[in-house]
Amino acid sequence: MANTMYRILGKRGRITIPYEMRRRVGFSYNDVLSFTESEDGRTVLVRREKICNNCKDDPPGDSVNEVTLLEFLDGLSDSEQHAALIHLSVKWAEKQAPGITAQ
């Protein structure tokens, strides 16, 4: 039997998946989720996607919705790609010069 929980969609279009449900279905911090709209437009299926070949948490052979990192990045909007580029550039720079932090 499906467990139904209700949440109100915020004015910015955001919603939080309840902790109890995230725990039961195995969602965790930094998981990549996909959203698929049903044909009637009234239902959205949320799935955790696998974006690496060596993920420790996924059992072997579970590659139904496997997405490469490059495919994931290509699927981001221009502003999301820009934010990812800045984030990764800062992380790379921090590793090149330990002890120096970005302002």
XYZ file of N, CA and C in Angstrom:
309
model
N 0.833 -1.175 0.000
C 0.000 0.000 0.000
C 0.880 1.241 0.000
N 0.570 2.205 -0.843
C 1.339 3.437 -0.948
C 1.104 4.311 0.274
N 2.160 4.972 0.710
C 2.080 5.877 1.844
C 1.917 7.290 1.297
N 0.818 7.960 1.598
C 0.545 9.300 1.091
C 0.892 10.340 2.133
N 1.650 11.349 1.709
C 1.987 12.487 2.548
C 1.662 13.732 1.735
N 1.280 14.797 2.410
C 0.925 16.035 1.727
C 1.903 17.134 2.102
N 2.305 17.928 1.119
C 3.149 19.097 1.325
C 2.617 20.201 0.421
N 2.836 21.451 0.817
C 2.376 22.594 0.034
C 3.536 23.086 -0.827
N 3.271 23.281 -2.109
C 4.262 23.791 -3.042
C 4.490 25.266 -2.733
N 5.726 25.653 -2.478
C 6.054 27.030 -2.114
C 5.934 27.984 -3.286
N 5.978 29.276 -3.001
C 5.801 30.288 -4.036
C 6.926 30.268 -5.064
N 8.076 29.718 -4.729
C 9.177 29.583 -5.685
C 9.168 28.226 -6.391
N 8.119 27.447 -6.185
C 8.007 26.149 -6.839
C 8.802 25.052 -6.171
N 9.176 25.246 -4.931
C 9.984 24.264 -4.214
C 9.118 23.441 -3.278
N 9.568 22.213 -3.059
C 8.897 21.328 -2.117
C 9.959 20.422 -1.506
N 9.756 20.015 -0.273
C 10.688 19.120 0.392
C 10.083 17.728 0.442
N 10.872 16.748 0.023
C 10.428 15.359 0.153
C 10.604 14.997 1.621
N 9.536 14.573 2.294
C 9.623 14.298 3.730
C 10.734 13.302 4.073
N 11.394 13.556 5.202
C 12.507 12.727 5.646
C 12.134 11.249 5.695
N 10.968 10.944 6.271
C 10.559 9.539 6.413
C 10.489 8.847 5.052
N 9.981 9.567 4.051
C 9.858 8.985 2.718
C 11.239 8.860 2.059
N 12.088 9.881 2.201
C 13.446 9.812 1.642
C 14.193 8.625 2.228
N 14.042 8.415 3.521
C 14.722 7.299 4.194
C 14.213 5.962 3.665
N 12.887 5.823 3.546
C 12.304 4.551 3.085
C 12.699 4.215 1.659
N 12.732 5.216 0.769
C 13.031 4.923 -0.638
C 14.517 5.015 -0.954
N 15.319 5.470 0.034
C 16.768 5.464 -0.150
C 17.353 6.726 -0.754
N 16.593 7.834 -0.797
C 17.145 9.089 -1.281
C 18.076 9.652 -0.214
N 19.197 10.230 -0.643
C 20.094 10.865 0.320
C 20.695 12.124 -0.284
N 21.407 12.870 0.551
C 22.022 14.127 0.167
C 22.851 13.966 -1.105
N 22.694 14.892 -2.018
C 23.416 14.951 -3.299
C 22.987 13.903 -4.311
N 21.931 13.152 -4.063
C 21.416 12.244 -5.091
C 20.919 13.074 -6.273
N 21.046 12.516 -7.469
C 20.497 13.146 -8.665
C 19.124 12.526 -8.897
N 18.101 13.372 -8.939
C 16.733 12.898 -9.120
C 16.217 13.322 -10.482
N 15.438 12.439 -11.116
C 14.775 12.797 -12.374
C 13.275 12.878 -12.109
N 12.608 13.718 -12.879
C 11.168 13.919 -12.752
C 10.539 13.616 -14.103
N 9.601 12.661 -14.133
C 8.939 12.264 -15.368
C 7.445 12.493 -15.230
N 6.910 13.288 -16.144
C 5.480 13.612 -16.116
C 4.695 12.520 -16.828
N 3.558 12.134 -16.248
C 2.704 11.126 -16.879
C 2.009 11.745 -18.090
N 1.458 10.906 -18.936
C 0.791 11.386 -20.153
C -0.402 12.273 -19.842
N -1.108 11.986 -18.737
C -2.276 12.811 -18.408
C -1.881 14.120 -17.726
N -0.598 14.293 -17.398
C -0.112 15.526 -16.807
C -0.477 15.732 -15.349
N -0.963 14.701 -14.681
C -1.391 14.848 -13.291
C -0.478 14.131 -12.299
N 0.471 13.360 -12.797
C 1.340 12.585 -11.932
C 2.788 12.803 -12.347
N 3.672 12.879 -11.357
C 5.100 13.008 -11.615
C 5.813 11.867 -10.905
N 6.612 11.122 -11.637
C 7.410 10.035 -11.081
C 8.796 10.584 -10.764
N 9.247 10.401 -9.525
C 10.566 10.869 -9.096
C 11.456 9.646 -8.944
N 12.629 9.696 -9.574
C 13.567 8.576 -9.535
C 14.963 9.053 -9.185
N 15.689 8.256 -8.413
C 17.103 8.530 -8.178
C 17.866 7.974 -9.368
N 18.753 8.777 -9.940
C 19.520 8.369 -11.115
C 20.950 8.025 -10.721
N 21.519 7.102 -11.438
C 22.905 6.700 -11.230
C 23.753 7.455 -12.248
N 24.755 8.213 -11.765
C 25.581 8.966 -12.707
C 27.034 8.509 -12.711
N 27.333 7.397 -12.047
C 28.702 6.898 -12.066
C 28.687 5.380 -12.186
N 29.785 4.832 -12.638
C 29.881 3.385 -12.798
C 30.355 2.683 -11.537
N 30.926 3.444 -10.604
C 31.497 2.835 -9.405
C 30.777 3.257 -8.135
N 29.493 3.562 -8.219
C 28.747 3.981 -7.034
C 28.677 2.816 -6.053
N 29.047 3.069 -4.813
C 29.105 2.005 -3.805
C 27.727 1.568 -3.332
N 26.735 2.482 -3.363
C 25.424 2.173 -2.793
C 24.518 1.380 -3.722
N 24.820 1.362 -5.024
C 23.944 0.679 -5.976
C 24.413 -0.743 -6.208
N 23.498 -1.704 -6.189
C 23.888 -3.085 -6.434
C 24.333 -3.289 -7.874
N 25.245 -4.244 -8.127
C 25.698 -4.517 -9.484
C 24.527 -4.895 -10.390
N 24.604 -4.455 -11.630
C 23.558 -4.794 -12.597
C 22.362 -3.869 -12.547
N 22.363 -2.866 -11.675
C 21.244 -1.930 -11.563
C 21.512 -0.731 -12.470
N 21.396 -0.917 -13.784
C 21.751 0.145 -14.723
C 20.565 0.557 -15.586
N 19.351 0.407 -15.081
C 18.160 0.733 -15.850
C 18.164 2.184 -16.290
N 18.499 3.112 -15.379
C 18.481 4.529 -15.699
C 19.860 5.152 -15.574
N 20.886 4.457 -16.021
C 22.250 4.938 -15.883
C 22.474 6.169 -16.751
N 23.041 7.212 -16.153
C 23.329 8.453 -16.845
C 24.785 8.792 -16.570
N 25.541 9.144 -17.610
C 26.927 9.534 -17.383
C 26.971 10.948 -16.834
N 28.089 11.305 -16.244
C 28.252 12.649 -15.708
C 28.117 13.691 -16.814
N 28.706 13.427 -17.976
C 28.615 14.388 -19.085
C 27.183 14.537 -19.577
N 26.437 13.437 -19.626
C 25.020 13.521 -20.014
C 24.239 14.349 -19.006
N 24.546 14.144 -17.721
C 23.885 14.916 -16.672
C 24.191 16.402 -16.833
N 25.472 16.738 -17.014
C 25.856 18.141 -17.155
C 25.249 18.761 -18.413
N 25.206 18.006 -19.506
C 24.602 18.511 -20.742
C 23.113 18.783 -20.569
N 22.477 18.086 -19.640
C 21.052 18.269 -19.412
C 20.719 19.470 -18.539
N 21.737 20.123 -17.980
C 21.499 21.290 -17.139
C 21.244 22.530 -17.994
N 20.539 23.492 -17.426
C 20.319 24.765 -18.122
C 21.647 25.519 -18.184
N 21.701 26.583 -18.999
C 22.924 27.372 -19.106
C 23.349 27.927 -17.752
N 22.398 28.422 -16.971
C 22.754 29.002 -15.663
C 23.229 27.906 -14.703
N 22.642 26.719 -14.769
C 23.086 25.611 -13.917
C 24.487 25.144 -14.321
N 24.761 25.098 -15.638
C 26.100 24.727 -16.099
C 27.125 25.757 -15.640
N 26.754 27.034 -15.697
C 27.649 28.103 -15.256
C 27.960 27.952 -13.770
N 26.933 27.692 -12.959
C 27.130 27.507 -11.524
C 28.015 26.292 -11.250
N 27.820 25.214 -12.003
C 28.642 24.009 -11.833
C 30.097 24.299 -12.204
N 30.297 25.059 -13.281
C 31.650 25.419 -13.707
C 32.365 26.222 -12.631
N 31.682 27.201 -12.069
C 32.286 28.017 -11.017
C 32.606 27.157 -9.800
N 31.655 26.329 -9.388
C 31.864 25.467 -8.222
C 33.073 24.559 -8.427
N 33.134 23.894 -9.580
C 34.243 22.967 -9.836
C 35.564 23.703 -9.996
N 35.541 24.902 -10.577
C 36.760 25.693 -10.719
C 37.321 26.078 -9.361
N 36.453 26.478 -8.442
C 36.890 26.836 -7.092
C 37.461 25.604 -6.394
N 36.762 24.459 -6.504
C 37.250 23.225 -5.872
C 38.628 22.848 -6.425
N 38.805 22.973 -7.755
C 40.095 22.645 -8.378
C 41.177 23.587 -7.884
N 40.863 24.897 -7.842
C 41.841 25.897 -7.405
C 42.248 25.663 -5.953
N 41.294 25.293 -5.110
C 41.607 25.024 -3.704
C 42.567 23.850 -3.571
N 42.454 22.864 -4.435
C 43.359 21.708 -4.383
C 44.746 22.060 -4.911
N 44.820 23.048 -5.828
C 46.104 23.456 -6.385
C 46.905 24.296 -5.391
N 46.199 25.061 -4.561
C 46.872 25.945 -3.599
C 46.224 25.767 -2.231
N 46.531 24.671 -1.524
C 45.934 24.442 -0.201
C 46.228 25.606 0.733
N 45.248 25.938 1.552
C 45.417 27.002 2.523
C 44.912 28.341 2.033
N 44.696 28.484 0.730
C 44.163 29.723 0.181
C 42.670 29.521 -0.059
N 41.863 30.379 0.510
C 40.401 30.237 0.368
C 39.859 31.356 -0.490
N 38.789 31.060 -1.230
C 38.131 32.065 -2.069
C 37.350 33.024 -1.192
N 37.313 34.271 -1.582
C 36.570 35.307 -0.834
C 35.170 35.392 -1.370
